[in-house]
Short mmCIF file of C-alpha atoms and ligand atoms in Angstrom, two decimals:
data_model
loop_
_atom_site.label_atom_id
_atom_site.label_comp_id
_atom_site.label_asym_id
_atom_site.label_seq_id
_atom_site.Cartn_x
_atom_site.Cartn_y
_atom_site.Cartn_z
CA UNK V 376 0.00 0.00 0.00
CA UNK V 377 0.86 3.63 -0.69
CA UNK V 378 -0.18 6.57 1.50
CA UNK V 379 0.06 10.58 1.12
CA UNK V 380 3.19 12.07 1.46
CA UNK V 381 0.96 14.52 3.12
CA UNK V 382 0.76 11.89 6.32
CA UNK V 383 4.19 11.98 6.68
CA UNK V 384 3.63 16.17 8.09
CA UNK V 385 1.45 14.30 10.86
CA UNK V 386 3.90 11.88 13.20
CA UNK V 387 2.34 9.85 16.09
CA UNK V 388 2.70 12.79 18.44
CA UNK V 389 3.16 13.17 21.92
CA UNK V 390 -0.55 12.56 23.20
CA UNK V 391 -0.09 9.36 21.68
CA UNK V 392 2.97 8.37 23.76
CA UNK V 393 0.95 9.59 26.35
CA UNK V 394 -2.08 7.72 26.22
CA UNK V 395 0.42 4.62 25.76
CA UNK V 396 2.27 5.49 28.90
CA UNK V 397 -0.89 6.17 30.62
CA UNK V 398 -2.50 2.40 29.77
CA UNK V 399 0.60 0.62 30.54
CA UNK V 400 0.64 2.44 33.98
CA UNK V 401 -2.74 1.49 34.59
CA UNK V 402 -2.65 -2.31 33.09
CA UNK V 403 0.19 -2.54 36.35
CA UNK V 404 -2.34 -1.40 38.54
CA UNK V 405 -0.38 2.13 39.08
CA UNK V 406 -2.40 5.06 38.91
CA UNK V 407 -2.92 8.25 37.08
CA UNK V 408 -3.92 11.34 37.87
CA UNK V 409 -4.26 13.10 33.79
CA UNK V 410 -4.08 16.57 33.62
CA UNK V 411 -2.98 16.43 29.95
CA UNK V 412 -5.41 16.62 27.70
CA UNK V 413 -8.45 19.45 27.94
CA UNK V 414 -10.81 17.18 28.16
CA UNK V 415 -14.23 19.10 30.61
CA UNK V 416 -15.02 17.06 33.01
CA UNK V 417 -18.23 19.63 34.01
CA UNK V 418 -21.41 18.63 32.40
CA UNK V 419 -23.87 20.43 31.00
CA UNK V 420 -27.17 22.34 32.75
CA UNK V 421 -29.98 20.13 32.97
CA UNK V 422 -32.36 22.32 30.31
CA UNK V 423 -29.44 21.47 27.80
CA UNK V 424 -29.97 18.14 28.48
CA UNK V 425 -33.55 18.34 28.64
CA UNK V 426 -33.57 20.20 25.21
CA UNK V 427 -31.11 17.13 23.46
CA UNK V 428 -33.26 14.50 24.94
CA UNK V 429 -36.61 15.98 23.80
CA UNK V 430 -35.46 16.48 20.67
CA UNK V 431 -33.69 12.98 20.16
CA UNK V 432 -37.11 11.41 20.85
CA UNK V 433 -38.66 12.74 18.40
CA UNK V 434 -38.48 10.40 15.35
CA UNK V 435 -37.99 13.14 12.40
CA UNK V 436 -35.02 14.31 13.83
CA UNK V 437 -33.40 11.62 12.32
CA UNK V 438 -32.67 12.98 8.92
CA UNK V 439 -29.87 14.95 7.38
CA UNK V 440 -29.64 18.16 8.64
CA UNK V 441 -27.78 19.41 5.82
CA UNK V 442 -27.92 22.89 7.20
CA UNK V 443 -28.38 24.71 10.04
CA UNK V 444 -31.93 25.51 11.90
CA UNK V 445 -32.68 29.09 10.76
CA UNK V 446 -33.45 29.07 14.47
CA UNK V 447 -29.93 27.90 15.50
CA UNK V 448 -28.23 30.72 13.53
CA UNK V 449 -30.65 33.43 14.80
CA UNK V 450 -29.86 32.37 18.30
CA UNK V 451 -26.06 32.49 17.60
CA UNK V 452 -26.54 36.68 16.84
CA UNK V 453 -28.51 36.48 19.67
CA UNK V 454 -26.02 35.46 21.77
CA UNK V 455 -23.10 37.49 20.31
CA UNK V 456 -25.24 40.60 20.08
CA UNK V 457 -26.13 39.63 24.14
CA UNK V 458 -22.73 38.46 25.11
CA UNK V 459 -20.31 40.48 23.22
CA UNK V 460 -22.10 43.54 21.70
CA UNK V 461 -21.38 42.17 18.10
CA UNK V 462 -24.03 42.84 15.65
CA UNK V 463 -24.16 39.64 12.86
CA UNK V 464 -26.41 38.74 9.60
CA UNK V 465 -28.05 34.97 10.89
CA UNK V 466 -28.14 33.93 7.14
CA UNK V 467 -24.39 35.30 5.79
CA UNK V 468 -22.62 35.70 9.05
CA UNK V 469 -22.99 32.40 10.92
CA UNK V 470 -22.01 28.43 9.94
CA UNK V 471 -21.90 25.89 12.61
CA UNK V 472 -19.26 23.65 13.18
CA UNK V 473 -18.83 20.00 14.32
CA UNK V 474 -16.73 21.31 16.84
CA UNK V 475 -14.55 23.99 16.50
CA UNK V 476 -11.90 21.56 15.84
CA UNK V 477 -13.51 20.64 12.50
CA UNK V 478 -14.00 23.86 11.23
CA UNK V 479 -9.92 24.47 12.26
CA UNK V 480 -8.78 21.27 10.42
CA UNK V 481 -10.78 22.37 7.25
CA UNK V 482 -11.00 26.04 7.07
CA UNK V 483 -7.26 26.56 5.76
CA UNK V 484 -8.75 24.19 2.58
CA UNK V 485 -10.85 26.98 1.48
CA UNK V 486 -8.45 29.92 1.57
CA UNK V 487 -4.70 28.60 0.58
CA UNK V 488 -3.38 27.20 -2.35
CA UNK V 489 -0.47 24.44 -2.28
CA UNK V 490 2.43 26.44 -0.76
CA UNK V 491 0.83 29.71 0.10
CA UNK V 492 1.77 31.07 3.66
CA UNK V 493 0.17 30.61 6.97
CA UNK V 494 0.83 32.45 10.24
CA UNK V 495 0.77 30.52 12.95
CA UNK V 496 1.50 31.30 16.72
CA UNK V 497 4.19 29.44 18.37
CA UNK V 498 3.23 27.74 20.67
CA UNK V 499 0.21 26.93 19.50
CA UNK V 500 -3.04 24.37 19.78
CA UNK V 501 -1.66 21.63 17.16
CA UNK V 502 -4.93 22.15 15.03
CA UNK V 503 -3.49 25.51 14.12
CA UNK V 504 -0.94 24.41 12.35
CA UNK V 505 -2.33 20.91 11.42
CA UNK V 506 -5.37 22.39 9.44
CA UNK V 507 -2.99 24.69 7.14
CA UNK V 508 -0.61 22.04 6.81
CA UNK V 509 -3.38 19.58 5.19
CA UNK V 510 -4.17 22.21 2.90
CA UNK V 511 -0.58 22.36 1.78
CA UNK V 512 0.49 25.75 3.45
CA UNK V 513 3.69 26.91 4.65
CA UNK V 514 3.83 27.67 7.83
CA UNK V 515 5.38 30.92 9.45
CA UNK V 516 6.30 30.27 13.67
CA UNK V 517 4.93 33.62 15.24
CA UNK V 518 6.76 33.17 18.67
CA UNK V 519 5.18 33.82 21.85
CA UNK V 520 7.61 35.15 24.37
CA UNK V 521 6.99 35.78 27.67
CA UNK V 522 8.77 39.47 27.69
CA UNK V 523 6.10 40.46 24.76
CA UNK V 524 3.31 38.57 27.51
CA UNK V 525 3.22 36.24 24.71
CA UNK V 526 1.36 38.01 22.25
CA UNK V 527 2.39 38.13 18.65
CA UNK V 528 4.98 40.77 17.69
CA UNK V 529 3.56 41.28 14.24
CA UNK V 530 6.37 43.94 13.97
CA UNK V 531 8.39 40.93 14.24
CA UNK V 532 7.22 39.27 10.76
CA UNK V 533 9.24 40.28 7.61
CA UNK V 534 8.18 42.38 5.80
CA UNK V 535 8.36 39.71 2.51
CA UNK V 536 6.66 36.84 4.53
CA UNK V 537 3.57 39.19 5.93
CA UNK V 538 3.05 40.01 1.63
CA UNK V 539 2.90 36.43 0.67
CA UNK V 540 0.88 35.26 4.08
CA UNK V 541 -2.88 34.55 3.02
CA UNK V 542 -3.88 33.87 6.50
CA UNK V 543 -2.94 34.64 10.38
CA UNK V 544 -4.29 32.58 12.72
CA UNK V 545 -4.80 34.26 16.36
CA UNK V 546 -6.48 32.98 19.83
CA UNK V 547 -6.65 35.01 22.88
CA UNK V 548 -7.33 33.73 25.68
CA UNK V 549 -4.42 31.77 25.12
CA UNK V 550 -3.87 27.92 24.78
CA UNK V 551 -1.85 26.74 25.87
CA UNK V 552 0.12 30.25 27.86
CA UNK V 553 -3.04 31.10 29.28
CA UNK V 554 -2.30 34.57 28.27
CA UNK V 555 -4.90 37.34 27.02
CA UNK V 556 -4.57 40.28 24.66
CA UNK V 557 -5.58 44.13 25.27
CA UNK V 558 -7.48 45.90 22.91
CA UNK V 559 -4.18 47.92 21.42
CA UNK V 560 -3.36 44.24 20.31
CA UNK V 561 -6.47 43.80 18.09
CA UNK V 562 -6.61 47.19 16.74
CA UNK V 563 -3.15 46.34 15.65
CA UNK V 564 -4.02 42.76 14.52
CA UNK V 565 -6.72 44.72 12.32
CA UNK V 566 -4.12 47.49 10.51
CA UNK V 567 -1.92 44.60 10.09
CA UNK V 568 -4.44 41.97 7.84
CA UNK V 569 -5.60 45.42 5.86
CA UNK V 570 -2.42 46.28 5.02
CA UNK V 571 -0.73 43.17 3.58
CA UNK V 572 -4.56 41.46 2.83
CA UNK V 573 -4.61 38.74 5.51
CA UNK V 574 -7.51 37.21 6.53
CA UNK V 575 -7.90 36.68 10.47
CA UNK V 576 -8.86 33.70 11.59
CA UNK V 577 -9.69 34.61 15.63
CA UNK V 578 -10.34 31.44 17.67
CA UNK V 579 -12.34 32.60 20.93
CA UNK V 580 -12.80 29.60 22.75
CA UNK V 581 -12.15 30.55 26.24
CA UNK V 582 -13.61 34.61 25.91
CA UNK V 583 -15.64 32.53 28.97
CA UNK V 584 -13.08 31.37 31.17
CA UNK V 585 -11.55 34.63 32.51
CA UNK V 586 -10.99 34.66 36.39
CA UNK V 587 -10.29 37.72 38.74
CA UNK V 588 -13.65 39.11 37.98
CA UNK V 589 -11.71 40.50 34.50
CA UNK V 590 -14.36 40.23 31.19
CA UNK V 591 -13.06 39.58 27.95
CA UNK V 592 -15.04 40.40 24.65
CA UNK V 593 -15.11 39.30 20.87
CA UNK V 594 -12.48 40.27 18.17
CA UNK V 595 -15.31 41.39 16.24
CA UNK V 596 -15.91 43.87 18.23
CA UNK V 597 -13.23 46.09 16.79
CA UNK V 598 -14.02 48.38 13.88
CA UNK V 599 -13.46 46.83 10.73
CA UNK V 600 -12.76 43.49 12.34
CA UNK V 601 -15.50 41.92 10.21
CA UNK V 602 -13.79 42.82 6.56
CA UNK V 603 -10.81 41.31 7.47
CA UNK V 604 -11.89 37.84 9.15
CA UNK V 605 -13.54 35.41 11.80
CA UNK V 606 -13.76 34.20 15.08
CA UNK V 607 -14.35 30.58 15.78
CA UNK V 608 -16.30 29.86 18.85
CA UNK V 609 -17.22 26.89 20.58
CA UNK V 610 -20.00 25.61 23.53
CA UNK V 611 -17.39 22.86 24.59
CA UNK V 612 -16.03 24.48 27.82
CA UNK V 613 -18.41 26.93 28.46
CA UNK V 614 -21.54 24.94 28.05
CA UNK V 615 -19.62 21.55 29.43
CA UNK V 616 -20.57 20.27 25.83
CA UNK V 617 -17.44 18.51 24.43
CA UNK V 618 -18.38 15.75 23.07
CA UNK V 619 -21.30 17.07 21.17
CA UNK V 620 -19.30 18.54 19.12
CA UNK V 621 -20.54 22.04 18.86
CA UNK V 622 -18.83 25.10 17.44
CA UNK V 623 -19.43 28.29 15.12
CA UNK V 624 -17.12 30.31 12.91
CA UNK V 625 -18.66 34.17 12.35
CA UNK V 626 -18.23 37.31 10.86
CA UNK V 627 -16.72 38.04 7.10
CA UNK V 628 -19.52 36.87 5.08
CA UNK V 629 -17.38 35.48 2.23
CA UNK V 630 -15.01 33.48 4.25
CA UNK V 631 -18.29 31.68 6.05
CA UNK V 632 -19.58 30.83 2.29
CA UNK V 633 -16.32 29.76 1.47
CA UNK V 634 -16.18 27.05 4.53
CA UNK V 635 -20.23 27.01 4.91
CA UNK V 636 -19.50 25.84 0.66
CA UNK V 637 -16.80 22.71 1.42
CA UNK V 638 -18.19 21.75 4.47
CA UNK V 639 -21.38 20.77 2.07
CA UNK V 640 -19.41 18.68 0.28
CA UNK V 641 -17.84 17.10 3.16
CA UNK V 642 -20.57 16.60 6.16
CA UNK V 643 -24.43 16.82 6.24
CA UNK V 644 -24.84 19.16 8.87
CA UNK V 645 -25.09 18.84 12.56
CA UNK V 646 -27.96 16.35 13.64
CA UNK V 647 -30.47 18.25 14.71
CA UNK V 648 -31.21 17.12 18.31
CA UNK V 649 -27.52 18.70 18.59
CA UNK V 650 -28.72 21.89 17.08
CA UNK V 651 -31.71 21.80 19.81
CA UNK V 652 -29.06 21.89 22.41
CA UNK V 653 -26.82 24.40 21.09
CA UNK V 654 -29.52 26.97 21.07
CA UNK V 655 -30.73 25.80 24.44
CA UNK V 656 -27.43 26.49 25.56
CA UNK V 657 -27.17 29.98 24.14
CA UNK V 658 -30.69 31.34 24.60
CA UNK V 659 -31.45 29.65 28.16
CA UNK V 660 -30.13 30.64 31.40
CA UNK V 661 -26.79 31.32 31.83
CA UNK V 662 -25.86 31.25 35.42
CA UNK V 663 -24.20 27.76 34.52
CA UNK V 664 -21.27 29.61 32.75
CA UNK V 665 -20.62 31.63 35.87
CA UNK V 666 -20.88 28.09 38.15
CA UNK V 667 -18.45 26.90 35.06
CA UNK V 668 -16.27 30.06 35.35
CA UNK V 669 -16.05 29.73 39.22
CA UNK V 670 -15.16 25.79 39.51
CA UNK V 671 -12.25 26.44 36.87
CA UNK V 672 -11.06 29.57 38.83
CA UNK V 673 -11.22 27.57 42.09
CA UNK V 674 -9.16 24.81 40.39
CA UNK V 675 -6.78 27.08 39.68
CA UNK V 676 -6.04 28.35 42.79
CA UNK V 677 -5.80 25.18 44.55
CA UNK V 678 -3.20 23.58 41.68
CA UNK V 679 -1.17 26.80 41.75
CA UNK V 680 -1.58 27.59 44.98
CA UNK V 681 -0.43 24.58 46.26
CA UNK V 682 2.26 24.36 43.52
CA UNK V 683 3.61 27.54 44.38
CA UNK V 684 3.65 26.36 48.11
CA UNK V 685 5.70 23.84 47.40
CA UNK V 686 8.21 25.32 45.88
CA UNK V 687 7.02 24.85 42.02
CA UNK V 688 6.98 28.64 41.36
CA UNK V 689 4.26 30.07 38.75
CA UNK V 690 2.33 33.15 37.82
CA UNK V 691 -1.48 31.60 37.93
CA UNK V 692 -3.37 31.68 34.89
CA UNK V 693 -5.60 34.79 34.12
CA UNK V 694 -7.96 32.57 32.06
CA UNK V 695 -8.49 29.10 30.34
CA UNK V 696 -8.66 25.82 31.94
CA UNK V 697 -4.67 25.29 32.20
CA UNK V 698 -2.09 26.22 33.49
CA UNK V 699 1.83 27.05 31.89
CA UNK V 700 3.92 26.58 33.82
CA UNK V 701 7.98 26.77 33.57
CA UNK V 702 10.13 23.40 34.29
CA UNK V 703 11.47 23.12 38.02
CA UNK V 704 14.99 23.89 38.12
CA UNK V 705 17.20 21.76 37.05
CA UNK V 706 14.73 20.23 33.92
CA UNK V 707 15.20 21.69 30.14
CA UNK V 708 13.13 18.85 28.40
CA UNK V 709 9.98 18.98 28.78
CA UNK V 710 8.66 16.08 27.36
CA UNK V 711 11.61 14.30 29.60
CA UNK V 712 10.65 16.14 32.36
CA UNK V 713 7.05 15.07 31.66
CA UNK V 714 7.67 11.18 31.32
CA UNK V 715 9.79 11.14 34.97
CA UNK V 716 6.67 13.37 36.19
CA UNK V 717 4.41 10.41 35.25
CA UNK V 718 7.05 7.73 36.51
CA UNK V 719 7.76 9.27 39.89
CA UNK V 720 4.14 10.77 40.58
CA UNK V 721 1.58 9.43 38.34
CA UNK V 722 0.91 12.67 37.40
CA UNK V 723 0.17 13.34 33.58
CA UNK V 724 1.03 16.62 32.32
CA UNK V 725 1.87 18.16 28.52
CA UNK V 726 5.31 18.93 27.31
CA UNK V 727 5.12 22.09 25.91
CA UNK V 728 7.33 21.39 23.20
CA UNK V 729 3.94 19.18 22.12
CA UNK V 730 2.52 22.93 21.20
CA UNK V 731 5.43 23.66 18.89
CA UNK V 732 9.49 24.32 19.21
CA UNK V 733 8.61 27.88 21.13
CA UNK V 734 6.91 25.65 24.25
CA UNK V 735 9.88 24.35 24.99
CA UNK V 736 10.91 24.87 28.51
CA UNK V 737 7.08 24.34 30.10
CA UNK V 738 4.70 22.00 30.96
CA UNK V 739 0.61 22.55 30.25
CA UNK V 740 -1.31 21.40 33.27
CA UNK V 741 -5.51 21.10 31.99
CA UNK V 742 -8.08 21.83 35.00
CA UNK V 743 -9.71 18.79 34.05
CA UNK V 744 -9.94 16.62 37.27
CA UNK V 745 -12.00 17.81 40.43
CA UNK V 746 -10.25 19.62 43.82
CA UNK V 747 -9.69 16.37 46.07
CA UNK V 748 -7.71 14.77 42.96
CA UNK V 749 -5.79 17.79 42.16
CA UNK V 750 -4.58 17.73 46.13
CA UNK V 751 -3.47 14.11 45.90
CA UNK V 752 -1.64 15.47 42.48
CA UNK V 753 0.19 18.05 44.56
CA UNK V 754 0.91 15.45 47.37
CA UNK V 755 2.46 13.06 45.33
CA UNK V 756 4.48 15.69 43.77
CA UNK V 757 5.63 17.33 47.15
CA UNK V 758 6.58 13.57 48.04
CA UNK V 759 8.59 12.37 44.93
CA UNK V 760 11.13 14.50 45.66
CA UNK V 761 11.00 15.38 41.84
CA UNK V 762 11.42 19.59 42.19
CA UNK V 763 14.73 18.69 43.56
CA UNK V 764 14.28 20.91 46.65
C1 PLP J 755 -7.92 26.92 21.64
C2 PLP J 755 -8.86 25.80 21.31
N1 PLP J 755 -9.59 25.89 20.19
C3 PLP J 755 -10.43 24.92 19.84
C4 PLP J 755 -10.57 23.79 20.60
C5 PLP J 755 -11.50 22.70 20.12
O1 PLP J 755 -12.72 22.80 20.69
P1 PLP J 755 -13.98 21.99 20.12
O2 PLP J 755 -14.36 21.06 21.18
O3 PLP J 755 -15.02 23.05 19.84
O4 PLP J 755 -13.56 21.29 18.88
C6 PLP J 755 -9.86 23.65 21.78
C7 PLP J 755 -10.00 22.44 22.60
O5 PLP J 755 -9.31 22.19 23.55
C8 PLP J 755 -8.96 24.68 22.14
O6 PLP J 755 -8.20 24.61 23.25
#
């Protein structure tokens, strides 16, 4: 047999190794406490429930969708009118995704050609650069540092690269730095994509998990935000709704026909008990985001807190449901450093070189497991004697 060249882009990647690590721990009865992958462990509010349920009894909900619920898409401006003070068309503005993670992997298909440029942050979520890589892009690293409170130093790209770039990709709050951008950042983001005709792809899937009482908006909210791109959005950690795979990409009405065009010719829609749930979500009441909100910020405190306290130093996140945190003294590899976390503690965490070469150096810690089991994380840590105290 012969496969695409393109597969050999894709290697077995560290989550993988992981996952292999992880089941060989458990088959010797060891155990594991995984706070690699973002995986919400908070489920959804009953009337979302309620809403799938209903609707998955009824029998002719069983079709194609093929599109979305005129309802669905008016409840989406709804919500971003409500939410984030962004005024959007239902029937040019909106497409729903099957998760935002679809409409990542495929968007870069419908706006590069075989070897035209993508910017991608570095470190980045992998689908970031996975998506433009299927579509045959070449990829340009926009580091994060920490002195620039890893946001993109667009001043940073050359001038040659920024005219051949077709598309930026951008995502504040951050995954995996946990890091958020002021407005200057956008307006700049904005002058930047006009001037060398980029489109902006803004991924917004944590604008909801923002601690410290701090708010944080929509990209389109900026003036002219909407000629030069999107924002992807997602009810997976906000609405505790993972796994039924429910995401959005809004705003510049040709780029949603463009993806709103292939994704006809690759899926046929989201089933529509799905759909019922979405705009339950959105429209219903929405003191479950705050409860969300509120067990992710307590989370945080107690894994940094009690990091900190023993003697794993770390700024706690702002926002998102991880942490980044530098390697204890002494460790430069972190996906060494990881594996002898694991061995020694049980204790699964992300290298951050997993998020590209610019991660190296940290470790991503996901929220994902309740307080008592992030306390028996920290003891076994404390105990190993792996911070080398
Ligand atoms: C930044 C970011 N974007 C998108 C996604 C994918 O979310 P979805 O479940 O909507 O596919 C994730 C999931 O962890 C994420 O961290």
């Amino acid at each position: 047999m012969e496969f695409a060249k393109r597969m050999d882009k894709f290697g077995t990647g560290i989550f993988s190794v992981l996952a292999e690590r992880k089941s060989e721990r458990l088959s010797q009865g060891k155990s594991v406490i995984d706070l690699s992958v973002g995986t919400p462990n908070i489920p959804p509010a009953d009337h979302v429930i309620d809403a799938l349920s209903n609707a998955a009894r009824d029998k002719s909900n069983y079709v194609y969708a093929l599109s979305d619920l005129p309802r669905l898409k008016e409840a989406v401006a709804q919500w971003y009118d409500r939410r984030y003070g962004v005024a959007l068309d239902p029937e040019s503005e909106v497409v729903s995704l099957l998760g935002s993670q679809e409409g990542l992997a495929h968007i870069a298909l419908s706006i590069v050609d075989e070897g035209d440029t993508v910017l991608v942050p570095d470190p980045c979520y992998p689908v970031f650069a996975d998506g433009p890589l299927l579509a045959g892009a070449e990829l340009f690293y926009m580091p994060l540092k920490e002195e620039n409170g890893y946001l993109i130093d667009l001043d940073g790209i050359p001038e040659e690269t920024a005219k051949k770039a077709k598309l930026i990709i951008v995502s504040y709050p951050n995954n995996p730095t946990t890091a958020m951008a002021p407005d200057w950042f956008y307006e700049k983001l904005i002058a930047f994509a006009k001037k060398y005709d980029i489109i902006v792809l803004h991924d917004n899937a944590y604008s909801e998990l923002v601690f410290d009482g701090v708010q944080c908006g929509s990209f389109l909210r900026f003036p002219q935000a909407k000629a030069v791109g999107v924002e992807f959005n997602s009810l997976s950690k906000t609405y505790g709704l993972a796994g039924a795979r429910i995401g959005f990409c809004v705003g510049n009405s040709r780029v949603v026909k463009n993806l709103s065009t292939l994704k006809s010719n690759m899926d046929y829609g989201m089933f529509l008990p799905v759909q019922e749930a979405a705009i339950a979500a959105i429209t219903g009441d929405q003191s479950c985001v705050a409860a969300t909100r509120a067990a992710y910020e307590h989370r945080r405190d107690v894994l940094c807190g009690g990091l900190n306290s023993i003697g794993w130093k770390m700024e706690p996140s702002r926002a998102t449901m991880f942490v980044w945190a530098k390697l204890p003294a002494g460790y430069t590899d972190s996906e060494k450093f990881a594996m002898e976390l694991l061995e020694k503690t049980g204790v699964m965490v992300t290298p951050g070189s997993a998020f590209g070469p610019s991660g190296e150096g940290h470790v991503r810690m996901a929220l994902v497991q309740d307080e008592e089991v992030i306390r028996e994380a920290l003891q076994s840590i404390k105990e190993s004697g792996i911070l080398n105290l």
